[in-house]
Coordinates of C-alpha atoms in Angstrom, one line a residue:
X682 CA 0.0 0.0 0.0
X683 CA 1.3 3.5 -1.0
X684 CA -1.2 5.3 1.0
X685 CA -5.0 5.7 1.6
X686 CA -8.0 8.0 1.4
X687 CA -9.7 8.6 4.7
X688 CA -12.8 10.1 6.1
X689 CA -12.7 11.9 9.4
X690 CA -16.1 12.5 11.1
X691 CA -16.7 15.1 13.9
X692 CA -19.0 12.9 16.1
X693 CA -20.4 16.1 17.7
X694 CA -22.0 17.4 14.6
X695 CA -21.7 14.6 11.9
X696 CA -19.4 16.9 9.7
X697 CA -16.8 15.0 7.6
X698 CA -13.4 15.7 6.1
X699 CA -12.0 13.6 3.3
X700 CA -8.3 13.5 2.8
X701 CA -5.3 11.3 1.8
X702 CA -2.4 10.1 3.7
X703 CA 0.8 8.6 2.4
X704 CA 1.6 5.7 4.5
X705 CA 2.0 1.9 4.1
X706 CA -0.4 1.1 7.0
X707 CA -3.4 2.8 8.6
X708 CA -2.4 5.3 11.3
X709 CA -4.9 5.3 14.1
X710 CA -3.7 8.6 15.4
X711 CA -3.9 10.6 12.1
X712 CA -7.1 12.5 11.6
X713 CA -5.9 15.0 9.1
X714 CA -3.4 17.9 8.9
X715 CA -5.9 20.7 8.4
X716 CA -6.3 23.8 10.6
X717 CA -9.9 22.8 11.4
X718 CA -9.0 19.3 12.6
X719 CA -6.0 20.6 14.6
X720 CA -8.3 23.1 16.4
X721 CA -10.9 20.3 17.1
X722 CA -8.3 18.2 18.6
X723 CA -6.9 21.1 20.7
X724 CA -10.3 22.0 22.1
X725 CA -12.2 18.7 22.5
X726 CA -9.5 16.1 22.1
X727 CA -9.2 13.3 19.4
X728 CA -12.1 11.5 21.2
X729 CA -14.7 13.5 19.2
X730 CA -13.3 12.3 15.9
X731 CA -13.6 9.0 14.1
X732 CA -11.4 8.2 11.1
X733 CA -11.9 5.4 8.6
X734 CA -10.2 4.3 5.4
X735 CA -12.3 4.8 2.3
X736 CA -9.8 3.3 -0.1
X737 CA -6.3 2.0 -0.2
X738 CA -4.0 2.9 -3.0
X739 CA -0.9 1.6 -4.6
X740 CA 0.6 4.6 -6.3
X741 CA 0.7 8.5 -6.0
X742 CA -1.5 8.9 -9.1
X743 CA -4.1 6.4 -7.8
X744 CA -4.1 8.2 -4.4
X745 CA -4.7 11.6 -6.0
X746 CA -7.5 10.3 -8.2
X747 CA -9.1 8.4 -5.4
X748 CA -9.1 11.5 -3.2
X749 CA -10.9 13.5 -6.0
X750 CA -13.5 10.7 -6.4
X751 CA -14.3 10.5 -2.8
X752 CA -14.6 14.3 -2.3
X753 CA -17.1 14.4 -5.1

């Protein structure tokens, strides 16, 4: 596995964030690197977030295309 597309859900309000992460295995402590995700973790802790893999990818190209697909 080159990386994966993931969905992070804010359990307080149901809002979701779709992103990609380059890693050869699922990182249970990675919820995203955006400012909003970081602020949620700082204010409420990671306990209010749920992360799940949407698709595993074998190349950079596949990862980029999969992220676009899942965001749509």
